Amino acid sequence: MQFSESWLRTFCNPAISTAQLAETLTMAGLEVEELKPVAPPFTHIVVGEIKEAEQHPNADRLRVCKVDVGQAELLNIVCGAPNARVGIRIPCALSGAELPPGEDGKRFLIKVGKLRGVESQGMLCSARELKLSEDHGGLMELPLDAPLGQNIREYLDLDDTLFTLKLTPNLAHCLSVYGVAREVSALTGSPLLSPVFTPAPVATQDKVAVNISAPDLCGRFSGRVIRNVNTKASTPQWMVDRLARCGQRSVSPLVDISNYVMFELGRPSHIFDLDKIHGGLDVRWGKPGEQLKLLSGNTVTLDDKVGVIADAQHVESLAGIMGGDATAVSDDTRHIYVEAAFWWPKSIAGRSRRFNFSTDAGHRFERGVDPQLTVEHIERITQLIIEICGTPETQCGPVDDLIANLPAVTPVSLRVARAVKVIGMPLTQVQCADALRRLGLPVQESEGVITVTPPSFRFDLQIEEDLIEEVARMVGYNNLPHTPPQAPITAKIRQENQRSAFAVRRSLAALGYQETINFSFVEERWEHELAGNPNPIKLLNPIASQMSVMRSSLLGSLLQVLRFNLARKAPRVRVFEIGRVFLRNPEIKSTDTTVEGFDQPMRVSGLASGGADALQWGRKEQGVDFFDVKGDVEALLAPLKPEFVPGQHPALHPGRTAEVKLHGRSIGFVGELHPKWRQSYELATAPVVFELELDAVLARQVPVFQSVAKFQAVQRDVAVVVGDQVTHADLIAAVRAAPTQGLLRDVQLFDVYRPKLSKEAEASAGSTDRSLALRVTLNSDEATLTEEQIESAMKAVVDQLVASVGARQRA
């Protein structure tokens, strides 16, 4: 909403400055988004009249003008404007005048000088040179009654300020200059000059028959016939200026009058060419397939969701939004029909956007326009038409007012105690009632309760909170107390046996992975294929069709990142994500951080594809494999010792997948992407992925003091033969379980030997035993180990291997 300060002050003129007025409006909820002067600063520019205009003797495009600026002698001014002619009044910059700066930002001073040998004592100005508009077609022509010699700033009221308000949808009653003035009067206590609607004398009984077929579209329709108007009259300069300062250009007198009343009183209206109306008017919903050519020149196809005004032959107007071209007024128009109606906001809301445009009328009607003043506003339009376009033969018909369905008025009650609690400051019932009365609201009081019957222009007053907001606006948001929130504050200190998520990110970055951040909304196909989730959590209102469910695994997001990078020829991709997944769990109850029935754990997942190392000369290029990523997982969990056991996962290769366990609890998996999904997602090589519970990754051992061994350790090697079914984990666990009296410090597998057999022998044997060589480290904190202690410990190790994994010692 844009308007000029001078127009606002014609209705309410408080004794405060422009800045104070802007601050008052903003603190009442009418945010002043911008304050802008109507014209830039310039001086010594007055109204002048060209008395003589002769051709310059030395230039074809210049004229030598004699200009009267109200002084004793005429000024001699050289001008190159194409419209410089005798008899017009124009802005004249005198010697010493300062014009607005040009594009270079430098001052532009007018001095007496010579142009092609002829003295010039000033400058005749265009609107563009004064920065009043972009029109540079010639001199700015002023009305012939402009007083000679008067300062142009004073004559054109250029010492004015443009206000731009950023209004919320509930402030539709402020979408007019008078509506804002009503607020200013309530806020400052200054008197409000209310407009007077004097009925025009009725000289003819002509009417246009109107039928409201859709009461749910139009609640009230008022109209008047006016005959013998002069549509070729000129719009007064004061109206042109006020419209321009509202951001509306002048079109024609009748259109300008309609727009002027809309900005003045907030009443959109429409003026029809009476001779172009065929029969009566029918206010109804559109019919599928109907077409209408609008005033903008666009032709739209209608349906039964759009309201129209139609005559006996055609659709003439898009109800509450824009008129049609068929009944538009023109210079040949002599008889008109003026219409003002009340359109239900829900019947207008969103309709113009369906046709990819918006109008000031639609903007107001979809928020709510006063249904009680249609007749009064037609009288105001009639008054302006008679003043500007009237002729001695002009005749006005009676106002035809049809009321079909007006909004029901429901009283709203305000509890003073509730208002005090919500606003957060002490208020009395007298203060609350006074604030509401200043807004022009009818108030009835009882003990602790104020009841308001909303006036017709306040569509937004429906519940108690609406009245509380009005009281707060009148008090002024800047006057609300600064009360800091009071809440118990407890320092959340991370326990010593946990590390931060940032430490996990740094660890993965040190391993060569790059972090990605992805949406929690994923494609439903990913959940079915990669997570084995037949019933994912679906979104009620997804932002895109391919983001319709909540993810229960991070793998789909990482595969999407991989495909994105491979499409851009990235040879090596290593990415990870720490994020939340969403699982159904009926055991979860609602708390401050949880939602009943849904578990939302954090996980960390990684993906590696391409080379195991970046391209270098020290190693041959080799693709990443299961063991590379398994090592990364071990490094991420260190110093904890995870256990890897064969596992199954719907997204991973059945023979190259391991379940990751920590202290006997499964915390995730690591493995190679399943061949069918690699083919489905069009990947040349199979990436290796892992996904772990973040809580398990964050856990770490608390450092415990341990003295350095004082005695030299002893190492012994033992070779045993075991079957293929024995895993490395089983072997090491058996050694650590041996009763060595606390002497065992470490055990490492350093050699694997498998005898070479023929294919026939392998087939007959079914499986092949392996020879494993272990290096056992023994030590004591009390004394140097004796040979007896060493032999006893080694015997215990061998016996435990025989008993646990069926090993036999190799000779």
GROMACS .gro file of C-alpha atoms in nm, residues 298-627:
model
  330
  298ASN     CA    1  -0.578  -1.088  -2.248
  299THR     CA    2  -0.848  -1.344  -2.322
  300VAL     CA    3  -0.919  -1.598  -2.046
  301THR     CA    4  -1.119  -1.921  -2.045
  302LEU     CA    5  -1.357  -1.947  -1.752
  303ASP     CA    6  -1.506  -2.229  -1.546
  304ASP     CA    7  -1.765  -2.268  -1.272
  305LYS     CA    8  -1.519  -2.163  -0.998
  306VAL     CA    9  -1.489  -1.803  -1.121
  307GLY     CA   10  -1.754  -1.535  -1.068
  308VAL     CA   11  -1.867  -1.315  -1.358
  309ILE     CA   12  -2.102  -1.031  -1.447
  310ALA     CA   13  -2.282  -1.117  -1.770
  311ASP     CA   14  -2.548  -0.955  -1.984
  312ALA     CA   15  -2.800  -1.123  -2.212
  313GLN     CA   16  -2.533  -1.206  -2.473
  314HIS     CA   17  -2.183  -1.214  -2.326
  315VAL     CA   18  -1.972  -1.224  -2.012
  316GLU     CA   19  -1.885  -0.861  -1.942
  317SER     CA   20  -1.662  -0.868  -1.635
  318LEU     CA   21  -1.451  -1.093  -1.410
  319ALA     CA   22  -1.629  -1.041  -1.078
  320GLY     CA   23  -1.429  -0.837  -0.830
  321ILE     CA   24  -1.110  -0.863  -1.034
  322MET     CA   25  -1.116  -0.689  -1.375
  323GLY     CA   26  -1.366  -0.557  -1.625
  324GLY     CA   27  -1.412  -0.681  -1.977
  325ASP     CA   28  -1.308  -0.508  -2.295
  326ALA     CA   29  -1.655  -0.536  -2.452
  327THR     CA   30  -1.815  -0.279  -2.216
  328ALA     CA   31  -1.508  -0.061  -2.155
  329VAL     CA   32  -1.560   0.316  -2.164
  330SER     CA   33  -1.389   0.512  -2.443
  331ASP     CA   34  -1.382   0.865  -2.582
  332ASP     CA   35  -1.706   0.791  -2.764
  333THR     CA   36  -1.891   0.688  -2.449
  334ARG     CA   37  -2.182   0.917  -2.352
  335HIS     CA   38  -2.385   0.709  -2.107
  336ILE     CA   39  -2.236   0.500  -1.826
  337TYR     CA   40  -2.337   0.254  -1.557
  338VAL     CA   41  -2.148   0.277  -1.226
  339GLU     CA   42  -2.127  -0.042  -1.019
  340ALA     CA   43  -2.013  -0.104  -0.662
  341ALA     CA   44  -2.062  -0.446  -0.504
  342PHE     CA   45  -1.975  -0.662  -0.208
  343TRP     CA   46  -1.803  -0.984  -0.315
  344TRP     CA   47  -1.747  -1.260  -0.066
  345PRO     CA   48  -1.371  -1.287   0.003
  346LYS     CA   49  -1.363  -1.665  -0.045
  347SER     CA   50  -1.522  -1.629  -0.389
  348ILE     CA   51  -1.244  -1.393  -0.505
  349ALA     CA   52  -0.940  -1.538  -0.328
  350GLY     CA   53  -0.692  -1.702  -0.565
  351ARG     CA   54  -0.898  -1.648  -0.880
  352SER     CA   55  -0.673  -1.391  -1.045
  353ARG     CA   56  -0.365  -1.602  -0.975
  354ARG     CA   57  -0.523  -1.882  -1.175
  355PHE     CA   58  -0.489  -1.654  -1.477
  356ASN     CA   59  -0.133  -1.542  -1.382
  357PHE     CA   60  -0.211  -1.182  -1.294
  358SER     CA   61  -0.327  -0.979  -0.998
  359THR     CA   62  -0.521  -0.655  -0.957
  360ASP     CA   63  -0.564  -0.397  -0.683
  361ALA     CA   64  -0.937  -0.471  -0.680
  362GLY     CA   65  -0.888  -0.844  -0.635
  363HIS     CA   66  -0.628  -0.781  -0.364
  364ARG     CA   67  -0.884  -0.586  -0.163
  365PHE     CA   68  -1.191  -0.801  -0.225
  366GLU     CA   69  -1.019  -1.125  -0.128
  367ARG     CA   70  -0.933  -0.968   0.211
  368GLY     CA   71  -1.269  -0.805   0.268
  369VAL     CA   72  -1.436  -0.477   0.168
  370ASP     CA   73  -1.706  -0.301   0.372
  371PRO     CA   74  -2.049  -0.426   0.248
  372GLN     CA   75  -2.245  -0.143   0.411
  373LEU     CA   76  -2.116   0.157   0.213
  374THR     CA   77  -2.171   0.060  -0.151
  375VAL     CA   78  -2.440   0.327  -0.198
  376GLU     CA   79  -2.236   0.600  -0.024
  377HIS     CA   80  -1.933   0.520  -0.236
  378ILE     CA   81  -2.138   0.536  -0.555
  379GLU     CA   82  -2.245   0.885  -0.444
  380ARG     CA   83  -1.878   0.977  -0.405
  381ILE     CA   84  -1.799   0.844  -0.754
  382THR     CA   85  -2.101   1.029  -0.892
  383GLN     CA   86  -1.985   1.353  -0.731
  384LEU     CA   87  -1.642   1.327  -0.896
  385ILE     CA   88  -1.792   1.232  -1.235
  386ILE     CA   89  -2.018   1.538  -1.231
  387GLU     CA   90  -1.728   1.765  -1.128
  388ILE     CA   91  -1.486   1.635  -1.392
  389CYS     CA   92  -1.696   1.487  -1.673
  390GLY     CA   93  -2.025   1.662  -1.615
  391THR     CA   94  -2.210   1.861  -1.881
  392PRO     CA   95  -2.528   2.072  -1.864
  393GLU     CA   96  -2.714   1.768  -2.000
  394THR     CA   97  -2.576   1.521  -1.743
  395GLN     CA   98  -2.850   1.323  -1.570
  396CYS     CA   99  -2.820   1.079  -1.280
  397GLY     CA  100  -3.051   0.789  -1.218
  398PRO     CA  101  -3.142   0.648  -0.876
  399VAL     CA  102  -2.906   0.409  -0.703
  400ASP     CA  103  -3.037   0.056  -0.754
  401ASP     CA  104  -2.933  -0.140  -0.444
  402LEU     CA  105  -2.979  -0.519  -0.434
  403ILE     CA  106  -2.900  -0.699  -0.108
  404ALA     CA  107  -2.881  -1.078  -0.132
  405ASN     CA  108  -2.651  -1.214   0.138
  406LEU     CA  109  -2.457  -0.998   0.385
  407PRO     CA  110  -2.214  -1.128   0.649
  408ALA     CA  111  -2.370  -1.207   0.986
  409VAL     CA  112  -2.235  -0.993   1.270
  410THR     CA  113  -2.122  -1.200   1.569
  411PRO     CA  114  -2.022  -1.022   1.893
  412VAL     CA  115  -1.675  -1.103   2.026
  413SER     CA  116  -1.592  -1.096   2.397
  414LEU     CA  117  -1.261  -0.999   2.554
  415ARG     CA  118  -1.167  -1.111   2.906
  416VAL     CA  119  -0.948  -0.843   3.058
  417ALA     CA  120  -0.756  -1.097   3.267
  418ARG     CA  121  -0.684  -1.300   2.954
  419ALA     CA  122  -0.561  -0.989   2.771
  420VAL     CA  123  -0.328  -0.903   3.059
  421LYS     CA  124  -0.184  -1.254   3.055
  422VAL     CA  125  -0.131  -1.265   2.678
  423ILE     CA  126   0.005  -0.912   2.638
  424GLY     CA  127   0.227  -0.951   2.943
  425MET     CA  128   0.168  -0.617   3.113
  426PRO     CA  129  -0.085  -0.484   3.366
  427LEU     CA  130  -0.392  -0.333   3.200
  428THR     CA  131  -0.722  -0.216   3.343
  429GLN     CA  132  -1.063  -0.269   3.191
  430VAL     CA  133  -1.083   0.106   3.132
  431GLN     CA  134  -0.761   0.101   2.927
  432CYS     CA  135  -0.878  -0.194   2.715
  433ALA     CA  136  -1.221  -0.040   2.650
  434ASP     CA  137  -1.068   0.297   2.562
  435ALA     CA  138  -0.826   0.136   2.314
  436LEU     CA  139  -1.114  -0.039   2.137
  437ARG     CA  140  -1.334   0.273   2.133
  438ARG     CA  141  -1.055   0.477   1.974
  439LEU     CA  142  -1.064   0.230   1.685
  440GLY     CA  143  -1.430   0.305   1.632
  441LEU     CA  144  -1.550  -0.029   1.771
  442PRO     CA  145  -1.888  -0.048   1.954
  443VAL     CA  146  -1.812  -0.160   2.310
  444GLN     CA  147  -2.031  -0.306   2.584
  445GLU     CA  148  -1.882  -0.368   2.927
  446SER     CA  149  -1.955  -0.605   3.214
  447GLU     CA  150  -1.748  -0.716   3.509
  448GLY     CA  151  -1.409  -0.817   3.365
  449VAL     CA  152  -1.549  -0.868   3.015
  450ILE     CA  153  -1.569  -0.636   2.714
  451THR     CA  154  -1.798  -0.728   2.426
  452VAL     CA  155  -1.744  -0.581   2.081
  453THR     CA  156  -1.982  -0.595   1.786
  454PRO     CA  157  -1.742  -0.576   1.488
  455PRO     CA  158  -1.827  -0.298   1.241
  456SER     CA  159  -1.880  -0.392   0.877
  457PHE     CA  160  -1.530  -0.288   0.772
  458ARG     CA  161  -1.355  -0.517   1.023
  459PHE     CA  162  -1.367  -0.869   0.876
  460ASP     CA  163  -1.073  -0.976   1.091
  461LEU     CA  164  -1.243  -0.948   1.432
  462GLN     CA  165  -1.372  -1.300   1.493
  463ILE     CA  166  -1.217  -1.439   1.814
  464GLU     CA  167  -1.092  -1.307   2.146
  465GLU     CA  168  -0.730  -1.303   2.033
  466ASP     CA  169  -0.820  -1.056   1.758
  467LEU     CA  170  -0.939  -0.805   2.019
  468ILE     CA  171  -0.630  -0.869   2.231
  469GLU     CA  172  -0.418  -0.782   1.928
  470GLU     CA  173  -0.611  -0.456   1.880
  471VAL     CA  174  -0.548  -0.360   2.242
  472ALA     CA  175  -0.177  -0.440   2.203
  473ARG     CA  176  -0.159  -0.232   1.884
  474MET     CA  177  -0.316   0.068   2.054
  475VAL     CA  178  -0.086   0.033   2.356
  476GLY     CA  179   0.205   0.022   2.109
  477TYR     CA  180   0.443  -0.268   2.072
  478ASN     CA  181   0.728  -0.038   2.173
  479ASN     CA  182   0.558   0.018   2.510
  480LEU     CA  183   0.540  -0.350   2.599
  481PRO     CA  184   0.769  -0.437   2.892
  482HIS     CA  185   1.099  -0.606   2.825
  483THR     CA  186   1.050  -0.921   3.030
  484PRO     CA  187   1.324  -1.180   2.983
  485PRO     CA  188   1.203  -1.540   2.974
  486GLN     CA  189   1.241  -1.732   3.297
  487ALA     CA  190   1.334  -2.096   3.266
  488PRO     CA  191   1.569  -2.333   3.448
  489ILE     CA  192   1.902  -2.352   3.271
  490THR     CA  193   2.107  -2.666   3.312
  491ALA     CA  194   2.448  -2.697   3.157
  492LYS     CA  195   2.454  -2.994   2.921
  493ILE     CA  196   2.802  -3.133   2.968
  494ARG     CA  197   2.913  -3.418   2.747
  495GLN     CA  198   3.017  -3.722   2.944
  496GLU     CA  199   3.379  -3.829   2.938
  497ASN     CA  200   3.293  -4.165   2.783
  498GLN     CA  201   3.148  -3.995   2.473
  499ARG     CA  202   3.295  -3.789   2.194
  500SER     CA  203   3.115  -3.522   1.993
  501ALA     CA  204   2.961  -3.562   1.651
  502PHE     CA  205   3.214  -3.307   1.528
  503ALA     CA  206   3.495  -3.542   1.633
  504VAL     CA  207   3.332  -3.814   1.421
  505ARG     CA  208   3.315  -3.574   1.126
  506ARG     CA  209   3.681  -3.487   1.167
  507SER     CA  210   3.776  -3.855   1.185
  508LEU     CA  211   3.592  -3.937   0.863
  509ALA     CA  212   3.737  -3.630   0.691
  510ALA     CA  213   4.085  -3.749   0.796
  511LEU     CA  214   4.007  -4.082   0.629
  512GLY     CA  215   3.938  -3.901   0.301
  513TYR     CA  216   3.556  -3.875   0.314
  514GLN     CA  217   3.361  -3.559   0.235
  515GLU     CA  218   3.045  -3.470   0.425
  516THR     CA  219   2.711  -3.435   0.248
  517ILE     CA  220   2.381  -3.298   0.381
  518ASN     CA  221   2.065  -3.437   0.224
  519PHE     CA  222   1.689  -3.412   0.264
  520SER     CA  223   1.515  -3.645   0.507
  521PHE     CA  224   1.245  -3.679   0.240
  522VAL     CA  225   1.334  -3.946  -0.015
  523GLU     CA  226   1.190  -4.140  -0.304
  524GLU     CA  227   0.961  -4.424  -0.200
  525ARG     CA  228   1.147  -4.660  -0.435
  526TRP     CA  229   1.462  -4.622  -0.226
  527GLU     CA  230   1.281  -4.739   0.085
  528HIS     CA  231   1.144  -5.049  -0.086
  529GLU     CA  232   1.469  -5.149  -0.257
  530LEU     CA  233   1.754  -5.024  -0.037
  531ALA     CA  234   1.598  -5.037   0.310
  532GLY     CA  235   1.359  -5.329   0.264
  533ASN     CA  236   1.086  -5.111   0.414
  534PRO     CA  237   0.745  -5.202   0.265
  535ASN     CA  238   0.558  -4.944   0.476
  536PRO     CA  239   0.758  -4.621   0.486
  537ILE     CA  240   0.634  -4.311   0.667
  538LYS     CA  241   0.455  -4.106   0.401
  539LEU     CA  242   0.429  -3.728   0.395
  540LEU     CA  243   0.084  -3.571   0.381
  541ASN     CA  244   0.208  -3.278   0.170
  542PRO     CA  245   0.540  -3.363   0.000
  543ILE     CA  246   0.740  -3.080  -0.155
  544ALA     CA  247   0.798  -3.294  -0.465
  545SER     CA  248   0.666  -3.623  -0.598
  546GLN     CA  249   1.012  -3.784  -0.570
  547MET     CA  250   1.038  -3.681  -0.202
  548SER     CA  251   0.722  -3.840  -0.067
  549VAL     CA  252   0.842  -4.051   0.229
  550MET     CA  253   1.071  -4.021   0.531
  551ARG     CA  254   1.393  -4.217   0.505
  552SER     CA  255   1.473  -4.513   0.729
  553SER     CA  256   1.827  -4.545   0.588
  554LEU     CA  257   2.094  -4.302   0.468
  555LEU     CA  258   2.206  -4.525   0.181
  556GLY     CA  259   1.968  -4.388  -0.082
  557SER     CA  260   2.087  -4.032  -0.023
  558LEU     CA  261   2.453  -4.132  -0.060
  559LEU     CA  262   2.384  -4.330  -0.377
  560GLN     CA  263   2.213  -4.022  -0.521
  561VAL     CA  264   2.523  -3.816  -0.438
  562LEU     CA  265   2.741  -4.083  -0.603
  563ARG     CA  266   2.533  -4.076  -0.924
  564PHE     CA  267   2.547  -3.697  -0.927
  565ASN     CA  268   2.928  -3.703  -0.907
  566LEU     CA  269   2.972  -3.984  -1.158
  567ALA     CA  270   2.756  -3.793  -1.405
  568ARG     CA  271   3.015  -3.517  -1.380
  569LYS     CA  272   3.307  -3.756  -1.443
  570ALA     CA  273   3.436  -3.773  -1.085
  571PRO     CA  274   3.674  -4.073  -1.084
  572ARG     CA  275   3.686  -4.123  -0.707
  573VAL     CA  276   3.402  -4.056  -0.463
  574ARG     CA  277   3.416  -4.088  -0.086
  575VAL     CA  278   3.123  -3.928   0.099
  576PHE     CA  279   2.954  -3.959   0.436
  577GLU     CA  280   2.650  -3.822   0.613
  578ILE     CA  281   2.545  -3.792   0.975
  579GLY     CA  282   2.170  -3.765   0.984
  580ARG     CA  283   1.844  -3.877   1.132
  581VAL     CA  284   1.634  -4.170   1.011
  582PHE     CA  285   1.267  -4.231   1.084
  583LEU     CA  286   1.129  -4.566   1.197
  584ARG     CA  287   0.790  -4.686   1.316
  585ASN     CA  288   0.805  -4.790   1.682
  586PRO     CA  289   0.484  -4.822   1.888
  587GLU     CA  290   0.686  -4.818   2.211
  588ILE     CA  291   0.792  -4.454   2.163
  589LYS     CA  292   0.584  -4.208   2.365
  590SER     CA  293   0.541  -3.835   2.302
  591THR     CA  294   0.781  -3.606   2.488
  592ASP     CA  295   0.945  -3.271   2.420
  593THR     CA  296   1.182  -3.437   2.173
  594THR     CA  297   0.989  -3.742   2.050
  595VAL     CA  298   0.669  -3.820   1.862
  596GLU     CA  299   0.450  -4.107   1.969
  597GLY     CA  300   0.492  -4.414   1.751
  598PHE     CA  301   0.804  -4.293   1.570
  599ASP     CA  302   1.169  -4.353   1.649
  600GLN     CA  303   1.416  -4.096   1.511
  601PRO     CA  304   1.771  -4.223   1.578
  602MET     CA  305   2.087  -4.063   1.441
  603ARG     CA  306   2.312  -4.264   1.213
  604VAL     CA  307   2.642  -4.221   1.036
  605SER     CA  308   2.685  -4.366   0.689
  606GLY     CA  309   2.964  -4.363   0.434
  607LEU     CA  310   3.022  -4.463   0.072
  608ALA     CA  311   3.343  -4.527  -0.121
  609SER     CA  312   3.371  -4.575  -0.497
  610GLY     CA  313   3.656  -4.561  -0.746
  611GLY     CA  314   4.021  -4.592  -0.654
  612ALA     CA  315   4.135  -4.701  -0.311
  613ASP     CA  316   4.388  -4.416  -0.318
  614ALA     CA  317   4.413  -4.094  -0.511
  615LEU     CA  318   4.620  -4.128  -0.825
  616GLN     CA  319   4.991  -4.146  -0.730
  617TRP     CA  320   5.325  -4.291  -0.845
  618GLY     CA  321   5.402  -4.491  -0.530
  619ARG     CA  322   5.122  -4.746  -0.566
  620LYS     CA  323   4.946  -4.910  -0.852
  621GLU     CA  324   4.592  -4.795  -0.912
  622GLN     CA  325   4.351  -5.031  -0.740
  623GLY     CA  326   3.974  -5.009  -0.686
  624VAL     CA  327   3.830  -4.979  -0.337
  625ASP     CA  328   3.709  -5.308  -0.190
  626PHE     CA  329   3.532  -5.441   0.117
  627PHE     CA  330   3.848  -5.455   0.327
   0.00000   0.00000   0.00000
